[in-house]
CSV table of N, CA, C and O in Angstrom, one decimal:
chain,number,residue,atom,x,y,z
H,1,MET,N,9.8,12.8,-4.3
H,1,MET,CA,11.0,12.4,-5.0
H,1,MET,C,10.3,11.7,-6.5
H,1,MET,O,9.7,11.7,-6.8
H,2,LYS,N,11.0,13.5,-7.7
H,2,LYS,CA,11.3,13.3,-8.7
H,2,LYS,C,11.7,11.6,-9.8
H,2,LYS,O,12.7,12.2,-9.9
H,3,HIS,N,11.4,10.6,-10.3
H,3,HIS,CA,12.8,10.6,-11.4
H,3,HIS,C,11.7,11.1,-12.6
H,3,HIS,O,11.6,11.0,-13.5
H,4,ASP,N,13.2,10.1,-13.4
H,4,ASP,CA,13.5,11.0,-14.8
H,4,ASP,C,13.5,9.4,-16.0
H,4,ASP,O,13.2,9.4,-17.1
H,5,HIS,N,12.5,9.0,-15.5
H,5,HIS,CA,12.0,7.6,-16.0
H,5,HIS,C,11.1,7.7,-16.7
H,5,HIS,O,10.0,8.1,-17.0
H,6,LYS,N,11.2,7.4,-18.2
H,6,LYS,CA,10.2,6.6,-18.6
H,6,LYS,C,9.6,5.0,-18.2
H,6,LYS,O,10.2,3.8,-17.3
H,7,ALA,N,7.8,5.0,-18.4
H,7,ALA,CA,7.4,3.7,-17.7
H,7,ALA,C,8.3,2.6,-18.9
H,7,ALA,O,8.0,2.6,-20.2
H,8,VAL,N,8.3,1.7,-18.8
H,8,VAL,CA,8.6,0.6,-19.1
H,8,VAL,C,7.9,0.0,-20.3
H,8,VAL,O,8.1,-0.5,-21.0
H,9,GLY,N,6.4,-0.4,-19.6
H,9,GLY,CA,5.8,-0.9,-19.9
H,9,GLY,C,4.6,-0.2,-20.8
H,9,GLY,O,4.1,-0.1,-19.4
H,10,VAL,N,3.5,0.5,-21.4
H,10,VAL,CA,2.0,1.1,-20.7
H,10,VAL,C,1.8,0.0,-22.3
H,10,VAL,O,1.3,0.3,-24.1
H,11,ASP,N,0.5,0.0,-21.4
H,11,ASP,CA,-0.9,-0.2,-22.1
H,11,ASP,C,-1.7,0.7,-22.9
H,11,ASP,O,-2.2,1.9,-22.1
H,12,ALA,N,-1.9,0.9,-23.9
H,12,ALA,CA,-2.5,1.5,-25.3
H,12,ALA,C,-4.0,2.4,-24.1
H,12,ALA,O,-4.7,3.3,-24.5
H,13,GLU,N,-3.9,1.1,-24.0
H,13,GLU,CA,-5.8,1.4,-23.8
H,13,GLU,C,-5.8,1.6,-22.4
H,13,GLU,O,-7.2,2.9,-22.1
H,14,GLY,N,-5.2,0.8,-21.0
H,14,GLY,CA,-4.9,1.3,-20.0
H,14,GLY,C,-4.5,3.1,-19.9
H,14,GLY,O,-5.2,3.9,-19.7
H,15,LYS,N,-3.9,3.2,-21.1
H,15,LYS,CA,-3.9,5.0,-21.1
H,15,LYS,C,-4.7,6.6,-22.1
H,15,LYS,O,-4.8,6.5,-21.1
H,16,ALA,N,-5.5,5.3,-22.2
H,16,ALA,CA,-6.7,6.2,-23.2
H,16,ALA,C,-8.0,6.4,-21.9
H,16,ALA,O,-8.4,7.6,-21.7
H,17,ARG,N,-8.0,5.0,-21.1
H,17,ARG,CA,-9.1,4.9,-20.1
H,17,ARG,C,-9.0,6.5,-18.8
H,17,ARG,O,-9.2,7.2,-18.9
H,18,ASN,N,-7.4,6.3,-18.9
H,18,ASN,CA,-6.5,7.1,-17.6
H,18,ASN,C,-6.8,8.7,-18.1
H,18,ASN,O,-7.4,9.5,-17.7
H,19,LEU,N,-6.3,8.7,-19.9
H,19,LEU,CA,-7.1,10.1,-20.2
H,19,LEU,C,-8.0,10.7,-20.3
H,19,LEU,O,-8.2,12.0,-19.9
H,20,LYS,N,-8.9,9.8,-20.2
H,20,LYS,CA,-10.1,10.4,-20.5
H,20,LYS,C,-10.9,10.6,-19.1
H,20,LYS,O,-11.6,11.6,-19.4
H,21,ARG,N,-10.3,9.7,-18.0
H,21,ARG,CA,-10.1,10.0,-16.6
H,21,ARG,C,-9.6,11.3,-16.3
H,21,ARG,O,-10.3,12.4,-15.1
H,22,LEU,N,-9.2,11.1,-16.6
H,22,LEU,CA,-8.3,12.6,-16.1
H,22,LEU,C,-9.0,14.0,-16.2
H,22,LEU,O,-9.2,15.3,-15.8
H,23,ARG,N,-9.5,13.9,-17.9
H,23,ARG,CA,-10.0,15.7,-18.4
H,23,ARG,C,-12.1,15.4,-17.6
H,23,ARG,O,-12.1,16.4,-17.6
H,24,ARG,N,-12.2,14.5,-17.3
H,24,ARG,CA,-13.4,13.6,-16.8
H,24,ARG,C,-12.9,14.8,-15.8
H,24,ARG,O,-14.3,16.0,-14.9
H,25,ILE,N,-12.3,13.8,-14.2
H,25,ILE,CA,-11.6,15.3,-13.7
H,25,ILE,C,-11.5,16.5,-13.2
H,25,ILE,O,-11.5,17.6,-11.8
H,26,GLU,N,-10.3,17.1,-14.3
H,26,GLU,CA,-10.3,17.9,-14.6
H,26,GLU,C,-12.3,19.0,-14.9
H,26,GLU,O,-12.0,20.0,-14.3
H,27,GLY,N,-12.3,18.9,-15.9
H,27,GLY,CA,-13.4,18.7,-15.7
H,27,GLY,C,-14.7,20.0,-14.7
H,27,GLY,O,-15.5,20.8,-13.5
H,28,GLN,N,-15.0,18.3,-13.0
H,28,GLN,CA,-15.1,17.9,-11.7
H,28,GLN,C,-14.3,19.6,-11.3
H,28,GLN,O,-15.2,19.9,-10.3
H,29,VAL,N,-13.4,19.6,-11.8
H,29,VAL,CA,-12.2,20.8,-10.4
H,29,VAL,C,-13.0,21.6,-10.9
H,29,VAL,O,-13.1,23.0,-10.4
H,30,ARG,N,-12.6,22.0,-12.1
H,30,ARG,CA,-13.4,23.5,-13.1
H,30,ARG,C,-15.1,23.5,-11.7
H,30,ARG,O,-15.6,24.1,-11.4
H,31,GLY,N,-16.1,22.6,-12.1
H,31,GLY,CA,-16.9,22.8,-11.5
H,31,GLY,C,-16.8,22.6,-10.4
H,31,GLY,O,-18.1,24.1,-9.8
H,32,LEU,N,-16.4,22.3,-9.4
H,32,LEU,CA,-15.7,23.0,-7.8
H,32,LEU,C,-16.0,24.0,-7.8
H,32,LEU,O,-16.5,25.2,-7.0
H,33,GLN,N,-15.1,24.9,-8.9
H,33,GLN,CA,-14.5,26.1,-8.6
H,33,GLN,C,-15.8,26.7,-8.8
H,33,GLN,O,-15.9,28.0,-8.2
H,34,LYS,N,-16.5,26.5,-9.8
H,34,LYS,CA,-17.7,26.9,-10.4
H,34,LYS,C,-18.7,26.2,-8.0
H,34,LYS,O,-19.7,28.1,-8.1
H,35,MET,N,-18.8,25.6,-8.0
H,35,MET,CA,-19.3,25.8,-7.3
H,35,MET,C,-19.3,27.0,-6.1
H,35,MET,O,-20.0,27.1,-5.2
H,36,VAL,N,-17.6,27.7,-5.6
H,36,VAL,CA,-17.2,28.3,-4.7
H,36,VAL,C,-17.9,29.3,-4.9
H,36,VAL,O,-17.9,30.2,-4.0
H,37,GLU,N,-17.2,29.8,-6.7
H,37,GLU,CA,-17.4,31.0,-6.6
H,37,GLU,C,-19.1,31.7,-6.1
H,37,GLU,O,-19.8,32.7,-6.7
H,38,GLU,N,-20.6,30.2,-6.9
H,38,GLU,CA,-21.1,30.8,-6.7
H,38,GLU,C,-22.5,30.4,-5.2
H,38,GLU,O,-23.2,30.4,-4.3
H,39,ASP,N,-21.0,30.0,-3.8
H,39,ASP,CA,-21.3,29.5,-2.8
H,39,ASP,C,-23.0,28.7,-2.7
H,39,ASP,O,-23.8,29.0,-1.8
H,40,ARG,N,-22.5,27.9,-3.1
H,40,ARG,CA,-23.4,26.7,-3.4
H,40,ARG,C,-22.8,26.5,-1.6
H,40,ARG,O,-22.0,26.5,-1.2
H,41,TYR,N,-24.3,25.1,-1.9
H,41,TYR,CA,-24.1,24.8,0.1
H,41,TYR,C,-23.1,24.0,0.3
H,41,TYR,O,-22.0,23.1,-0.2
H,42,CYS,N,-22.1,23.4,0.8
H,42,CYS,CA,-20.9,23.3,1.9
H,42,CYS,C,-21.0,21.9,1.6
H,42,CYS,O,-20.1,21.0,1.4
H,43,ALA,N,-22.3,21.9,1.4
H,43,ALA,CA,-22.4,19.7,1.5
H,43,ALA,C,-22.2,19.3,0.0
H,43,ALA,O,-22.2,18.7,-0.1
H,44,ASP,N,-23.2,19.7,-0.5
H,44,ASP,CA,-22.9,19.4,-1.8
H,44,ASP,C,-21.2,19.8,-2.5
H,44,ASP,O,-21.0,18.4,-3.0
H,45,ILE,N,-20.0,20.7,-2.5
H,45,ILE,CA,-19.1,21.0,-2.2
H,45,ILE,C,-18.7,19.9,-2.2
H,45,ILE,O,-17.6,19.1,-2.7
H,46,ILE,N,-18.3,19.8,-0.9
H,46,ILE,CA,-17.6,18.0,-0.4
H,46,ILE,C,-18.2,16.6,-0.7
H,46,ILE,O,-17.2,16.0,-1.1
H,47,THR,N,-19.3,16.3,-1.1
H,47,THR,CA,-19.1,15.2,-1.3
H,47,THR,C,-18.6,14.9,-3.5
H,47,THR,O,-18.2,13.8,-3.7
H,48,GLN,N,-18.3,17.1,-3.7
H,48,GLN,CA,-18.2,16.1,-5.6
H,48,GLN,C,-16.5,16.7,-5.0
H,48,GLN,O,-15.9,15.6,-6.0
H,49,ILE,N,-15.9,16.4,-4.2
H,49,ILE,CA,-15.0,16.7,-4.1
H,49,ILE,C,-14.6,15.7,-3.6
H,49,ILE,O,-14.2,14.9,-3.8
H,50,SER,N,-15.7,14.7,-2.9
H,50,SER,CA,-15.2,13.2,-2.7
H,50,SER,C,-15.2,12.2,-3.7
H,50,SER,O,-14.7,11.5,-4.0
H,51,SER,N,-16.0,12.8,-4.6
H,51,SER,CA,-16.9,11.6,-6.4
H,51,SER,C,-14.7,12.7,-6.5
H,51,SER,O,-14.2,11.0,-8.0
H,52,VAL,N,-14.8,13.2,-6.8
H,52,VAL,CA,-12.9,13.9,-7.5
H,52,VAL,C,-12.0,12.8,-6.4
H,52,VAL,O,-11.0,12.8,-7.6
H,53,HIS,N,-12.5,12.7,-5.2
H,53,HIS,CA,-10.9,11.7,-4.6
H,53,HIS,C,-10.9,10.4,-5.4
H,53,HIS,O,-10.0,10.1,-5.6
H,54,GLU,N,-12.4,10.4,-4.9
H,54,GLU,CA,-12.2,8.3,-6.0
H,54,GLU,C,-12.2,8.6,-7.6
H,54,GLU,O,-11.4,7.3,-7.6
H,55,ALA,N,-12.7,9.5,-8.5
H,55,ALA,CA,-11.8,9.3,-9.6
H,55,ALA,C,-10.3,9.4,-9.9
H,55,ALA,O,-9.5,8.3,-10.8
H,56,LEU,N,-9.7,9.9,-9.2
H,56,LEU,CA,-8.3,10.1,-8.5
H,56,LEU,C,-7.4,9.1,-8.5
H,56,LEU,O,-6.4,8.1,-8.7
H,57,ARG,N,-8.6,8.2,-7.3
H,57,ARG,CA,-8.1,7.1,-7.0
H,57,ARG,C,-8.0,6.1,-7.3
H,57,ARG,O,-7.4,5.1,-8.2
H,58,ALA,N,-9.6,6.3,-9.0
H,58,ALA,CA,-9.8,4.9,-10.1
H,58,ALA,C,-8.4,5.1,-10.5
H,58,ALA,O,-7.1,4.0,-11.6
H,59,VAL,N,-7.6,6.0,-11.1
H,59,VAL,CA,-6.1,6.5,-11.7
H,59,VAL,C,-4.8,5.9,-11.3
H,59,VAL,O,-4.4,5.3,-12.0
H,60,GLY,N,-5.1,6.4,-10.0
H,60,GLY,CA,-3.6,5.7,-9.7
H,60,GLY,C,-4.0,4.1,-9.6
H,60,GLY,O,-3.0,3.4,-9.3
H,61,ARG,N,-4.6,3.7,-8.6
H,61,ARG,CA,-5.1,1.8,-9.5
H,61,ARG,C,-4.6,1.1,-10.5
H,61,ARG,O,-3.8,1.0,-10.2
H,62,GLU,N,-5.3,2.5,-11.1
H,62,GLU,CA,-4.7,1.9,-12.2
H,62,GLU,C,-3.3,1.8,-13.3
H,62,GLU,O,-2.7,1.1,-13.8
H,63,LEU,N,-2.3,3.3,-12.3
H,63,LEU,CA,-1.2,3.2,-12.5
H,63,LEU,C,-0.1,2.5,-11.6
H,63,LEU,O,0.6,1.6,-12.8
H,64,MET,N,-1.0,2.0,-10.1
H,64,MET,CA,-0.3,1.3,-10.6
H,64,MET,C,-0.5,-0.7,-10.5
H,64,MET,O,1.3,-0.8,-10.5
H,65,ARG,N,-1.3,-0.3,-11.0
H,65,ARG,CA,-1.0,-2.3,-12.0
H,65,ARG,C,0.0,-2.0,-12.2
H,65,ARG,O,0.8,-2.9,-13.0
H,66,ASN,N,-0.2,-0.7,-14.0
H,66,ASN,CA,0.4,-1.0,-14.9
H,66,ASN,C,1.8,-0.8,-14.1
H,66,ASN,O,2.5,-1.3,-15.0
H,67,HIS,N,2.2,-0.4,-13.5
H,67,HIS,CA,3.9,0.3,-12.9
H,67,HIS,C,4.3,-1.1,-12.3
H,67,HIS,O,5.1,-1.7,-12.7
H,68,VAL,N,3.7,-2.3,-11.4
H,68,VAL,CA,3.4,-2.7,-10.9
H,68,VAL,C,3.8,-4.2,-11.7
H,68,VAL,O,4.9,-5.5,-12.5
H,69,LYS,N,2.9,-4.5,-12.9
H,69,LYS,CA,3.3,-4.8,-13.8
H,69,LYS,C,4.2,-4.6,-14.9
H,69,LYS,O,5.3,-6.1,-15.3
H,70,HIS,N,4.8,-3.9,-15.0
H,70,HIS,CA,5.5,-3.8,-16.6
H,70,HIS,C,6.8,-3.1,-15.8
H,70,HIS,O,8.3,-4.0,-16.0
H,71,CYS,N,6.7,-2.3,-14.8
H,71,CYS,CA,7.9,-1.2,-14.2
H,71,CYS,C,8.7,-2.6,-13.1
H,71,CYS,O,10.0,-2.8,-13.3
H,72,ALA,N,8.0,-2.8,-12.1
H,72,ALA,CA,8.2,-3.4,-11.0
H,72,ALA,C,9.4,-5.1,-11.4
H,72,ALA,O,10.1,-5.4,-11.4
H,73,THR,N,7.9,-5.3,-12.3
H,73,THR,CA,8.9,-7.1,-12.6
H,73,THR,C,10.1,-7.8,-13.4
H,73,THR,O,10.8,-7.5,-13.8
H,74,SER,N,10.7,-5.7,-14.6
H,74,SER,CA,11.0,-5.7,-15.6
H,74,SER,C,12.7,-5.3,-14.2
H,74,SER,O,13.6,-5.8,-13.6
H,75,ALA,N,12.7,-3.9,-13.4
H,75,ALA,CA,13.0,-4.3,-12.5
H,75,ALA,C,13.3,-5.7,-11.8
H,75,ALA,O,15.8,-5.7,-11.1
H,76,ILE,N,12.8,-6.3,-11.5
H,76,ILE,CA,12.9,-6.7,-10.2
H,76,ILE,C,13.5,-8.6,-11.1
H,76,ILE,O,14.4,-8.5,-10.5
H,77,GLN,N,13.6,-8.7,-11.4
H,77,GLN,CA,14.5,-9.1,-12.9
H,77,GLN,C,15.9,-9.0,-13.0
H,77,GLN,O,16.5,-9.6,-13.6
H,78,ALA,N,15.6,-7.9,-13.6
H,78,ALA,CA,17.2,-7.2,-13.6
H,78,ALA,C,19.1,-7.7,-12.7
H,78,ALA,O,19.3,-7.5,-13.0
H,79,GLY,N,17.8,-7.8,-11.3
H,79,GLY,CA,19.1,-8.9,-10.9
H,79,GLY,C,19.0,-7.7,-9.8
H,79,GLY,O,18.0,-7.1,-9.0
H,80,PRO,N,19.7,-8.2,-7.9
H,80,PRO,CA,18.8,-8.4,-7.0
H,80,PRO,C,19.0,-6.6,-7.2
H,80,PRO,O,18.3,-5.6,-5.8
H,81,GLU,N,20.4,-5.1,-7.5
H,81,GLU,CA,20.4,-4.1,-7.1
H,81,GLU,C,19.3,-3.8,-7.6
H,81,GLU,O,18.9,-2.2,-6.9
H,82,GLN,N,18.9,-4.1,-8.5
H,82,GLN,CA,17.6,-3.0,-9.9
H,82,GLN,C,16.6,-3.2,-8.3
H,82,GLN,O,15.6,-2.7,-8.0
H,83,ALA,N,16.2,-4.4,-7.8
H,83,ALA,CA,14.9,-5.3,-7.2
H,83,ALA,C,15.1,-4.4,-6.1
H,83,ALA,O,14.1,-4.0,-6.1
H,84,GLU,N,16.2,-4.4,-5.0
H,84,GLU,CA,16.1,-3.4,-3.7
H,84,GLU,C,15.9,-1.9,-4.4
H,84,GLU,O,15.2,-1.7,-3.6
H,85,VAL,N,16.0,-1.4,-5.2
H,85,VAL,CA,15.4,-0.4,-5.2
H,85,VAL,C,14.3,-0.2,-5.6
H,85,VAL,O,13.5,0.9,-4.7
H,86,MET,N,13.4,-1.5,-6.8
H,86,MET,CA,11.9,-1.2,-7.0
H,86,MET,C,10.9,-1.8,-5.5
H,86,MET,O,10.1,-1.4,-5.3
H,87,TYR,N,11.5,-2.1,-4.9
H,87,TYR,CA,10.8,-2.6,-3.2
H,87,TYR,C,11.3,-1.3,-2.7
H,87,TYR,O,9.3,-1.4,-1.8
H,88,ASP,N,11.8,-0.8,-2.4
H,88,ASP,CA,11.4,0.3,-2.0
H,88,ASP,C,10.4,1.2,-2.3
H,88,ASP,O,10.2,2.1,-1.6
H,89,GLU,N,10.8,1.2,-3.5
H,89,GLU,CA,10.1,2.5,-4.6
H,89,GLU,C,8.4,2.1,-4.5
H,89,GLU,O,7.4,2.7,-3.7
H,90,LEU,N,8.2,0.5,-4.5
H,90,LEU,CA,7.0,0.1,-4.4
H,90,LEU,C,6.8,0.1,-3.4
H,90,LEU,O,5.3,0.6,-2.7
H,91,VAL,N,7.1,0.1,-1.7
H,91,VAL,CA,6.7,0.4,-0.3
H,91,VAL,C,6.4,1.7,-0.4
H,91,VAL,O,5.7,2.5,0.6
H,92,ASP,N,7.7,2.1,-0.2
H,92,ASP,CA,7.4,4.2,-0.3
H,92,ASP,C,6.4,5.2,-1.6
H,92,ASP,O,4.4,5.7,-0.6
H,93,LEU,N,5.4,3.5,-2.2
H,93,LEU,CA,4.4,4.0,-2.9
H,93,LEU,C,2.9,3.9,-2.3
H,93,LEU,O,2.1,4.6,-2.5
H,94,MET,N,3.1,2.4,-2.0
H,94,MET,CA,1.9,2.0,-0.8
H,94,MET,C,1.6,2.9,0.2
H,94,MET,O,0.9,2.8,0.2
H,95,HIS,N,2.8,2.7,0.8
H,95,HIS,CA,2.3,4.6,1.9
H,95,HIS,C,1.9,5.2,1.9
H,95,HIS,O,1.3,5.8,1.8
H,96,ARG,N,2.4,6.2,0.1
H,96,ARG,CA,2.0,6.9,0.7
H,96,ARG,C,0.8,7.6,0.5
H,96,ARG,O,-0.4,7.8,-0.5
H,97,TYR,N,-0.1,6.0,-0.6
H,97,TYR,CA,-1.8,5.7,-2.3
H,97,TYR,C,-1.9,5.4,-1.0
H,97,TYR,O,-3.5,6.2,-0.7
H,98,GLY,N,-2.2,4.3,0.0
H,98,GLY,CA,-2.7,4.8,1.7
H,98,GLY,C,-2.9,6.2,2.2
H,98,GLY,O,-3.8,5.5,3.0
H,99,ARG,N,-2.9,6.7,2.5
H,99,ARG,CA,-2.7,7.7,3.2
H,99,ARG,C,-4.3,8.5,2.8
H,99,ARG,O,-5.3,8.0,2.0
């Protein structure tokens, strides 16, 4: 479900941390490609994949915190109709994020 919304509040330090993490993750993924190309040991590749997953989860946690703190709070305070939409969105996000 794609939205054309912009974040209500963006913490500049959090954004910088996330961009730094994402650049690091990008490098890790390139490293994974190289490992596969070089026929590296499968267990080593799987360990690296696990590391990438954890790094992505860290970015997700930061984004979820920002979403709840700013976007969700704003929608909930805007009134019952917007609140209901936000509750559904949050439940959907938690379900997808919890997999």
